[in-house]
């Protein structure tokens, strides 16, 4: 018998090993599917109104004063009504804070508004050739209010209400062809205010708003007791004029706010 050479033996061993490996692989279970892929969920970006803010405003104000004589005097009978309705430019500053409990927003605000409003109205008097001039000049307004609003992403619709103050000059001046003495009373009146507006977030910190406010100061009595008239070639005649003044103001302003955020603020990605 012919003996097998070493090379042939190695070849037979390699072939047998390959057959055994193939048979073992055939017995293995088929590989399962790979790990599932889930695309990242969409996270909408919303605007967060929470934060402390300050800003400036500019607009127009309309005064509504009703001056009523309370006692009959030489100048006017009791019940004489003089109405003043001037309007002019107003400007000022505001500061406050908001806290958002989406979609609701609560907060507080203080405002200070300089006024350029001044109105004059002339009413005939009981004395011949004499008329009575009423002048109202509010110098500034201030408010301290609470706020509640509804946030529609970067738009905030809000209402506000609270206390209001007005510094005002009231002047009564008899007018005659000779000489006359006028009297001015300066007062700081208090009342209430209600209003509302809409604010739009332009950047993370900057927003713009438009607002209407109604300020009511009720009715208050004043006694102008240092008046006089001097007819041409005559002597001075002292006069008094007790009046009540009912006063209110409407303000329409546009403004900008810069917010210093806490706990985020500005744009926010929902979770």
CSV table of C-alpha atoms in Angstrom, one decimal, residues 90-232:
chain,number,residue,atom,x,y,z
A,90,UNK,CA,-47.4,112.1,27.7
A,91,UNK,CA,-44.3,110.1,28.4
A,92,UNK,CA,-42.7,108.1,31.2
A,93,UNK,CA,-41.2,104.9,32.6
A,94,UNK,CA,-42.5,101.7,34.0
A,95,UNK,CA,-41.0,98.8,36.0
A,96,UNK,CA,-42.4,95.5,37.3
A,97,UNK,CA,-42.3,91.7,37.2
A,98,UNK,CA,-44.1,88.8,35.7
A,99,UNK,CA,-44.4,85.2,36.8
A,100,UNK,CA,-45.8,82.7,34.2
A,101,UNK,CA,-47.8,79.7,35.0
A,102,UNK,CA,-48.3,78.7,31.4
A,103,UNK,CA,-50.5,79.9,29.8
A,104,UNK,CA,-51.4,82.4,32.6
A,105,UNK,CA,-49.2,85.3,33.7
A,106,UNK,CA,-49.5,87.3,36.9
A,107,UNK,CA,-47.4,90.2,38.1
A,108,UNK,CA,-47.2,93.8,39.4
A,109,UNK,CA,-46.2,97.1,37.8
A,110,UNK,CA,-45.5,100.7,38.8
A,111,UNK,CA,-45.6,103.6,36.3
A,112,UNK,CA,-44.6,107.3,36.3
A,113,UNK,CA,-45.9,109.5,33.5
A,114,UNK,CA,-45.0,113.1,32.8
A,115,UNK,CA,-47.9,115.1,31.4
A,116,UNK,CA,-48.0,118.0,28.9
A,117,UNK,CA,-51.8,118.3,29.2
A,118,UNK,CA,-53.3,121.7,30.0
A,119,UNK,CA,-56.8,123.0,29.4
A,120,UNK,CA,-58.5,126.4,29.7
A,121,UNK,CA,-62.2,127.2,29.6
A,122,UNK,CA,-64.0,130.6,30.0
A,123,UNK,CA,-67.4,130.9,31.6
A,124,UNK,CA,-69.5,134.0,31.9
A,125,UNK,CA,-70.0,135.4,35.4
A,126,UNK,CA,-72.8,137.3,37.2
A,127,UNK,CA,-70.8,140.5,37.1
A,128,UNK,CA,-71.1,142.5,33.8
A,129,UNK,CA,-68.0,142.5,31.6
A,130,UNK,CA,-66.4,139.8,33.8
A,131,UNK,CA,-65.8,136.2,32.8
A,132,UNK,CA,-64.3,133.4,34.8
A,133,UNK,CA,-61.4,131.4,33.4
A,134,UNK,CA,-60.7,127.8,34.7
A,135,UNK,CA,-57.4,126.1,34.0
A,136,UNK,CA,-56.4,122.5,34.7
A,137,UNK,CA,-52.8,121.4,34.3
A,138,UNK,CA,-51.9,117.9,35.4
A,139,UNK,CA,-48.1,117.6,35.8
A,140,UNK,CA,-47.6,113.9,36.3
A,141,UNK,CA,-49.4,110.6,36.9
A,142,UNK,CA,-48.3,107.6,38.9
A,143,UNK,CA,-49.8,104.1,39.3
A,144,UNK,CA,-49.2,100.9,41.2
A,145,UNK,CA,-51.1,98.0,39.8
A,146,UNK,CA,-51.5,94.2,39.7
A,147,UNK,CA,-51.5,92.4,36.4
A,148,UNK,CA,-53.1,89.2,35.1
A,149,UNK,CA,-52.6,88.0,31.5
A,150,UNK,CA,-52.8,85.2,29.0
A,151,UNK,CA,-49.7,84.2,27.1
A,152,UNK,CA,-50.1,83.0,23.5
A,153,UNK,CA,-46.4,82.1,23.1
A,154,UNK,CA,-44.6,85.4,22.4
A,155,UNK,CA,-47.9,87.5,22.7
A,156,UNK,CA,-49.2,88.5,26.1
A,157,UNK,CA,-52.7,89.8,26.5
A,158,UNK,CA,-53.2,91.4,30.0
A,159,UNK,CA,-55.4,93.5,32.2
A,160,UNK,CA,-54.3,95.6,35.1
A,161,UNK,CA,-55.8,97.6,38.0
A,162,UNK,CA,-54.8,99.4,41.2
A,163,UNK,CA,-54.1,102.8,42.7
A,164,UNK,CA,-53.4,106.0,40.8
A,165,UNK,CA,-52.1,109.5,41.7
A,166,UNK,CA,-52.1,112.8,39.9
A,167,UNK,CA,-50.2,116.0,40.6
A,168,UNK,CA,-52.2,118.9,39.2
A,169,UNK,CA,-52.4,122.7,39.2
A,170,UNK,CA,-55.9,124.2,39.3
A,171,UNK,CA,-56.2,127.9,38.5
A,172,UNK,CA,-59.2,130.3,38.7
A,173,UNK,CA,-58.7,133.7,37.0
A,174,UNK,CA,-61.4,136.3,36.7
A,175,UNK,CA,-61.0,138.3,33.4
A,176,UNK,CA,-61.8,142.0,33.1
A,177,UNK,CA,-60.6,144.9,31.1
A,178,UNK,CA,-58.7,146.3,34.1
A,179,UNK,CA,-56.6,144.2,36.5
A,180,UNK,CA,-57.3,140.9,38.1
A,181,UNK,CA,-55.7,138.5,40.6
A,182,UNK,CA,-55.7,134.7,39.8
A,183,UNK,CA,-55.2,131.9,42.2
A,184,UNK,CA,-53.5,128.5,41.7
A,185,UNK,CA,-54.0,125.5,43.9
A,186,UNK,CA,-51.5,122.6,43.6
A,187,UNK,CA,-52.7,119.2,44.7
A,188,UNK,CA,-51.8,115.6,44.6
A,189,UNK,CA,-55.0,113.6,44.0
A,190,UNK,CA,-55.4,109.9,44.5
A,191,UNK,CA,-57.8,107.4,42.8
A,192,UNK,CA,-57.9,104.2,40.9
A,193,UNK,CA,-56.9,102.9,37.5
A,194,UNK,CA,-58.0,100.1,35.3
A,195,UNK,CA,-56.5,99.2,31.9
A,196,UNK,CA,-55.1,96.6,29.6
A,197,UNK,CA,-52.9,95.9,26.7
A,198,UNK,CA,-51.0,93.5,24.5
A,199,UNK,CA,-47.3,92.9,24.6
A,200,UNK,CA,-45.1,91.1,22.0
A,201,UNK,CA,-41.8,89.5,22.7
A,202,UNK,CA,-39.3,90.6,20.1
A,203,UNK,CA,-36.1,89.0,21.5
A,204,UNK,CA,-35.3,86.9,24.6
A,205,UNK,CA,-35.2,90.1,26.7
A,206,UNK,CA,-36.9,92.9,24.6
A,207,UNK,CA,-40.6,93.3,24.1
A,208,UNK,CA,-43.0,96.0,22.8
A,209,UNK,CA,-46.5,96.8,24.1
A,210,UNK,CA,-49.5,99.0,23.4
A,211,UNK,CA,-51.7,99.9,26.4
A,212,UNK,CA,-54.9,101.8,27.5
A,213,UNK,CA,-55.4,103.1,31.0
A,214,UNK,CA,-58.3,104.9,32.6
A,215,UNK,CA,-57.6,106.9,35.8
A,216,UNK,CA,-60.4,108.2,38.0
A,217,UNK,CA,-59.8,110.6,40.8
A,218,UNK,CA,-63.4,111.2,41.9
A,219,UNK,CA,-64.6,114.6,43.1
A,220,UNK,CA,-62.9,117.0,45.5
A,221,UNK,CA,-63.8,120.5,46.8
A,222,UNK,CA,-61.5,123.6,46.6
A,223,UNK,CA,-62.0,127.1,47.8
A,224,UNK,CA,-60.5,129.9,45.7
A,225,UNK,CA,-60.6,132.7,48.2
A,226,UNK,CA,-57.8,135.0,47.0
A,227,UNK,CA,-59.3,136.4,43.8
A,228,UNK,CA,-60.0,140.0,42.9
A,229,UNK,CA,-60.9,142.2,40.0
A,230,UNK,CA,-60.1,145.9,39.4
A,231,UNK,CA,-62.2,147.7,36.8
A,232,UNK,CA,-60.6,150.4,34.8
